[in-house]
GROMACS .gro file of C-alpha atoms in nm:
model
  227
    1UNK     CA    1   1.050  -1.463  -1.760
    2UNK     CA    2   0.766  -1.327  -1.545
    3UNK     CA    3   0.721  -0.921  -1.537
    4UNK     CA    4   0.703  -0.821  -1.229
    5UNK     CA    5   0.406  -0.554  -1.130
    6UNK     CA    6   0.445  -0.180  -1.155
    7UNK     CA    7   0.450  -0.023  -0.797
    8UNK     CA    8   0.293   0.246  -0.656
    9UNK     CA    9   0.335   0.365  -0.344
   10UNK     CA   10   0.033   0.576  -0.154
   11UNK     CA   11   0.091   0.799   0.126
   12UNK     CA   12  -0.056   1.124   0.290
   13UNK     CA   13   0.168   1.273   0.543
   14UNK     CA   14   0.151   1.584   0.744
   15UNK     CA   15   0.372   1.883   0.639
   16UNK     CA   16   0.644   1.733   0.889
   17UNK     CA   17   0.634   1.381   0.736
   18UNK     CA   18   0.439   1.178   0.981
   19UNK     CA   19   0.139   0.948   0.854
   20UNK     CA   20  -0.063   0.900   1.165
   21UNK     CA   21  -0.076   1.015   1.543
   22UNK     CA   22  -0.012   0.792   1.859
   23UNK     CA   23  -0.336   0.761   1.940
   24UNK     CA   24  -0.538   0.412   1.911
   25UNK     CA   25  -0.768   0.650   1.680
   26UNK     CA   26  -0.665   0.641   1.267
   27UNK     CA   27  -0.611   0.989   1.194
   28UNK     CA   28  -0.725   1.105   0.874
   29UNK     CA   29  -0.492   1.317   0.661
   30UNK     CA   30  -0.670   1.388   0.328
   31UNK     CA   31  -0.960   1.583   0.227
   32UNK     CA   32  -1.293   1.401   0.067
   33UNK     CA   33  -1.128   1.506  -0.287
   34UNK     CA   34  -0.823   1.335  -0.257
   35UNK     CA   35  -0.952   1.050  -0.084
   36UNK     CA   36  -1.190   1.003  -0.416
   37UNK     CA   37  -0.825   1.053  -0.565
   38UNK     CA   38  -0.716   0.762  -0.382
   39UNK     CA   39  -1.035   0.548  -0.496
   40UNK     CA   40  -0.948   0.570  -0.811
   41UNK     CA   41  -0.618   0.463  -0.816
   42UNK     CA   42  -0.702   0.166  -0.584
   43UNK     CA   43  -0.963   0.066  -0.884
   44UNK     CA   44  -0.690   0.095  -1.161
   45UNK     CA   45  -0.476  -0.143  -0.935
   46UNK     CA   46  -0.438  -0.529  -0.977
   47UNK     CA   47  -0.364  -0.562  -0.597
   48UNK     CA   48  -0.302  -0.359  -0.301
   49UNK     CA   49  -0.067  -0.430  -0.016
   50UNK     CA   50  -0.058  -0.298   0.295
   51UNK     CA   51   0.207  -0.416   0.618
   52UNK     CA   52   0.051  -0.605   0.914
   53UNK     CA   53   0.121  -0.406   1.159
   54UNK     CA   54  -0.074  -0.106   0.949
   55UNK     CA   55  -0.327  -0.370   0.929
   56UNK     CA   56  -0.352  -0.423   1.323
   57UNK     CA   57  -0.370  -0.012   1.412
   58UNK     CA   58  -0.587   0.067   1.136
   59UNK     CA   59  -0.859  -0.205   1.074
   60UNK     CA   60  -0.907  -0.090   0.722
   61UNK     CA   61  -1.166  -0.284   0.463
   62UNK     CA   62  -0.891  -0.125   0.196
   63UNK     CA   63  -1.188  -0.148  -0.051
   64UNK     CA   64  -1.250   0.034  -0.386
   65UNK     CA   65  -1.541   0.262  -0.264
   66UNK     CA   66  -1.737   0.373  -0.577
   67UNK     CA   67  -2.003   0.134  -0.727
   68UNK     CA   68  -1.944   0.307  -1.059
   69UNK     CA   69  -1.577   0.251  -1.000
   70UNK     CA   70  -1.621  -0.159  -0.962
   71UNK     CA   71  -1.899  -0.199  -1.219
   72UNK     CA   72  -1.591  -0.039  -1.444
   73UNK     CA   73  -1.338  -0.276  -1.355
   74UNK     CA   74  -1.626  -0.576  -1.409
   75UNK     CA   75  -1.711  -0.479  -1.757
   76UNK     CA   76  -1.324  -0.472  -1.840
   77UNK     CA   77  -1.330  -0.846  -1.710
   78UNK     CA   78  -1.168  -0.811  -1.402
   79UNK     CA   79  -1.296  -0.873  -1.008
   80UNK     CA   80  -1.443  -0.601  -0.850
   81UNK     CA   81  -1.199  -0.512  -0.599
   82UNK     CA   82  -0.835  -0.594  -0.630
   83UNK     CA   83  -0.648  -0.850  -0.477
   84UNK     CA   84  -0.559  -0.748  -0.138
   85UNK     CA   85  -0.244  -0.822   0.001
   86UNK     CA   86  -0.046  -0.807   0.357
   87UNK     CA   87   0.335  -0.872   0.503
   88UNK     CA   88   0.415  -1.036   0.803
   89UNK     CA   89   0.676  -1.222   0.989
   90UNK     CA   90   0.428  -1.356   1.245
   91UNK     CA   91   0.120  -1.557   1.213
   92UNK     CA   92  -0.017  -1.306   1.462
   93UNK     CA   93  -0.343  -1.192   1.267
   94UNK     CA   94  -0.676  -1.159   1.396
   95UNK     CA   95  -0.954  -1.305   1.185
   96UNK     CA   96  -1.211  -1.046   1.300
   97UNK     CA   97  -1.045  -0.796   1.106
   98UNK     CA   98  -1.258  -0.610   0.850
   99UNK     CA   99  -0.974  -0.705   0.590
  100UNK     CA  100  -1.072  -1.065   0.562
  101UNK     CA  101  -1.456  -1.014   0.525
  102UNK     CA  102  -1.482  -0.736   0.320
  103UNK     CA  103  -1.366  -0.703  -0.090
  104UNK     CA  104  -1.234  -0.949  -0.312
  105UNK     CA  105  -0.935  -1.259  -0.274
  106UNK     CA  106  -0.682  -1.151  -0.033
  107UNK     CA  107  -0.317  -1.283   0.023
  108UNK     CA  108  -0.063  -1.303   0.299
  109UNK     CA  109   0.318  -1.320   0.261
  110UNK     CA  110   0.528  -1.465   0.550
  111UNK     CA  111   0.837  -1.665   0.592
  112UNK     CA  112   0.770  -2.033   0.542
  113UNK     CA  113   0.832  -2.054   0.914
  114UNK     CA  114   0.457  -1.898   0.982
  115UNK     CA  115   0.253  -2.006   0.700
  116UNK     CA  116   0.094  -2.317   0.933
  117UNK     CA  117  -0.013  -2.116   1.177
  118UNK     CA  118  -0.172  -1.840   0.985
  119UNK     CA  119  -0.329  -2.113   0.781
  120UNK     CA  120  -0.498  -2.291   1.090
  121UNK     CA  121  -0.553  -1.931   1.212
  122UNK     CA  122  -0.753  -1.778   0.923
  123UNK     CA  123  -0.830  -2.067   0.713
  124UNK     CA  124  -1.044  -1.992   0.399
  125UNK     CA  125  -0.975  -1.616   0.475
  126UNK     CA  126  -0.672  -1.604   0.278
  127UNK     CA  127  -0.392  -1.745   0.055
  128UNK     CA  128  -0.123  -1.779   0.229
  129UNK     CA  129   0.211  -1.726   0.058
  130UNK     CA  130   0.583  -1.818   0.212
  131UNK     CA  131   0.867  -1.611   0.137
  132UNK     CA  132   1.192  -1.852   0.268
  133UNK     CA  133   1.299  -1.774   0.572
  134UNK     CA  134   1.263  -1.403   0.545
  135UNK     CA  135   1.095  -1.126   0.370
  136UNK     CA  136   1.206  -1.125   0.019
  137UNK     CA  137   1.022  -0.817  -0.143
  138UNK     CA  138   1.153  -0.911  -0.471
  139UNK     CA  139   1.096  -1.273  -0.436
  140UNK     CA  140   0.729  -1.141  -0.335
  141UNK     CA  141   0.698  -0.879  -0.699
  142UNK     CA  142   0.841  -1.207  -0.905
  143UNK     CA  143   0.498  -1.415  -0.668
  144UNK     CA  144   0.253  -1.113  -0.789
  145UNK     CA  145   0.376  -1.163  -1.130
  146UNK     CA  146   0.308  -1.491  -1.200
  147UNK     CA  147  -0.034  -1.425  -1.041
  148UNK     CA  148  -0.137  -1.184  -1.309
  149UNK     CA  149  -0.041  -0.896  -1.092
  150UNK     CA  150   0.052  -0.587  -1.379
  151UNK     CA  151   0.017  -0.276  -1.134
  152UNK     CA  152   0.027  -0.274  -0.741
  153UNK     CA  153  -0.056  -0.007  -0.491
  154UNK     CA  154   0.092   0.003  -0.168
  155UNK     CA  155  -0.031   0.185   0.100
  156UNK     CA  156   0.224   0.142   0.372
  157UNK     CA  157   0.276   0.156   0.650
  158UNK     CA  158   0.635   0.314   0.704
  159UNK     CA  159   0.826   0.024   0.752
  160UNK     CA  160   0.675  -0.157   0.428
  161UNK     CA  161   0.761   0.176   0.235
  162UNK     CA  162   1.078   0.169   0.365
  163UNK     CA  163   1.184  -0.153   0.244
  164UNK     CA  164   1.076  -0.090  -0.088
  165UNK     CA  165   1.245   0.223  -0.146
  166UNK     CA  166   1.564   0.154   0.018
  167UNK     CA  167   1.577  -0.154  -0.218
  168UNK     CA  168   1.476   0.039  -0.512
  169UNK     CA  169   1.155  -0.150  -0.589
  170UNK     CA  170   0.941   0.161  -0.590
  171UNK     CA  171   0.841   0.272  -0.964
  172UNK     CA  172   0.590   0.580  -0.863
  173UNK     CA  173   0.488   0.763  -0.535
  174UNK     CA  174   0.178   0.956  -0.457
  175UNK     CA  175   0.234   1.166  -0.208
  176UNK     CA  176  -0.041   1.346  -0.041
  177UNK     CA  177   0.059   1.661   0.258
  178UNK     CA  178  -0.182   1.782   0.470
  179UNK     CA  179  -0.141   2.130   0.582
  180UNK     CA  180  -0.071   2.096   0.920
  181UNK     CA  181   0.254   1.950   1.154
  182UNK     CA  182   0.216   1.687   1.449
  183UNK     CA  183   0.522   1.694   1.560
  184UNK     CA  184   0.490   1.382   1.746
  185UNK     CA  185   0.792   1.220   1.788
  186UNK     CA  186   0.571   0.850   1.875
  187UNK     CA  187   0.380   0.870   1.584
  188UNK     CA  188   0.473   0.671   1.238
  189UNK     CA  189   0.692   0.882   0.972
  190UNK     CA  190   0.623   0.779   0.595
  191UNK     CA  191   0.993   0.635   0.613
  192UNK     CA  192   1.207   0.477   0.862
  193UNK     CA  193   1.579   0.530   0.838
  194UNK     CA  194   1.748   0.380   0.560
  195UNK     CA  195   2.001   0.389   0.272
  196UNK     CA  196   1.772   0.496  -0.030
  197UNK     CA  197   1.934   0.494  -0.377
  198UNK     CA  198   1.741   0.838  -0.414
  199UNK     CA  199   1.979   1.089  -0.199
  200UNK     CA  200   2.085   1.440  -0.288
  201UNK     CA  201   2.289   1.302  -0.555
  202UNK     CA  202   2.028   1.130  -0.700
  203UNK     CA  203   1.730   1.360  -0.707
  204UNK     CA  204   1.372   1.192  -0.819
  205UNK     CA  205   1.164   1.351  -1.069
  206UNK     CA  206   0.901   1.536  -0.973
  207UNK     CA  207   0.624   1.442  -1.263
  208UNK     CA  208   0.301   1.635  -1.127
  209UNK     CA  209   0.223   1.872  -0.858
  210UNK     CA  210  -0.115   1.998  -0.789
  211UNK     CA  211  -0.396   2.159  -0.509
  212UNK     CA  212  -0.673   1.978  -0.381
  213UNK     CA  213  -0.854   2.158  -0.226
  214UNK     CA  214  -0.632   2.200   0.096
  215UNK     CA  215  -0.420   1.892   0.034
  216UNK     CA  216  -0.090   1.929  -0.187
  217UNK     CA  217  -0.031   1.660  -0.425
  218UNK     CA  218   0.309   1.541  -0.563
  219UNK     CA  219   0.350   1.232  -0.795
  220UNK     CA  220   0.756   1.155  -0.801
  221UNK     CA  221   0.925   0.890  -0.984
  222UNK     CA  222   1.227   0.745  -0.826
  223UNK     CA  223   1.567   0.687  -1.005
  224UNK     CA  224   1.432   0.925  -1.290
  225UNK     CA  225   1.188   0.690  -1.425
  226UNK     CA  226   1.020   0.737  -1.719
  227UNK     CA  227   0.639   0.727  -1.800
   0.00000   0.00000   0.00000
């Protein structure tokens, strides 16, 4: 039976639980400290996913930034950056992004109803994965698996942390809060509405809470998961 990959998800919000602006600009939440914070965690990863439409605002290389970090991971046997992953339902991906040219192998999961055009579209770019005629996240975990996949980061956006959650496929979060409020009613929240299996009657545990520097982080695991 194939072992599905330990999940992580990654987010920094603002105090009032919203990950970006609405600006075309990326707005930067965390301090250089817990961005390092974030490096590391990317480099103790197998893969990290992050949703298409993140993909589109952002532009992000979604690389493992420290040389000492990656000549690490080679001497353990392992590629210097993870595998990098994204979610789509269309084949609507731009091959000039600096996702496909930068890092390691990266891999796209669609429905089987867009993997020929995202195949004529990026060609040697990516993998490209179907998923059926939907999104199957757990179809998708049982996929990583049997590609050696042990631990996976995933770095949102809202919607992608949204369906992992609300289907209880989330083993850790990292969450990251900036000391300030948007209050931007356009801008992205680090959840949609949903029915998550973690209400008030179902508190997570809260496993570490720390400073650093200005940033406030909290490490939670869902459904009172143990380490």
């Amino acid at each position: 039976m194939t072992t599905r990959p330990y999940v992580l998800l990654s987010v920094a919000a603002s105090i009032d639980g919203y990950i970006d602006d609405a600006s075309p600009d990326r707005l930067v939440l965390s301090n250089e400290a817990d961005l390092d914070r974030v490096d590391q965690v990317r480099a103790e990863s197998d893969a990290i996913l992050i949703g298409a439409t993140t993909l589109r605002r952002d532009n992000p290389k979604l690389l493992v930034n420290s040389a000492e970090r990656r000549d690490e991971r080679e001497a353990r046997g392992l590629p210097p950056y993870p595998l990098k992953v994204t979610v789509t339902r269309s084949a609507h991906l731009d091959r000039d992004l600096k996702f496909w040219h930068h890092g390691g192998d990266k891999l796209i999961y669609c429905p089987e109803s867009a993997v020929p055009g995202l195949r004529e579209r990026l060609g040697d770019l990516a993998d490209v994965a179907g998923l059926g005629a939907g999104l199957d996240f757990e179809a998708m975990l049982d996929d990583l698996g049997r590609r050696g996949v042990e631990r996976l980061m995933v770095e949102g956006g809202g919607t992608i942390h949204t369906q992992f959650l609300t289907a209880g496929l989330a083993d850790e979060i990292h969450l990251a809060i900036a000391p300030f409020f948007l209050g931007d009613p356009a801008a992205p929240r680090f959840v949609n509405p949903g029915d998550f299996p973690n209400g008030p009657g179902n508190r997570m545990r809260l496993a570490e809470a720390r400073t650093i520097g200005d940033i406030a982080f909290l490490r939670y695991l869902p459904e009172e998961k143990v380490e």
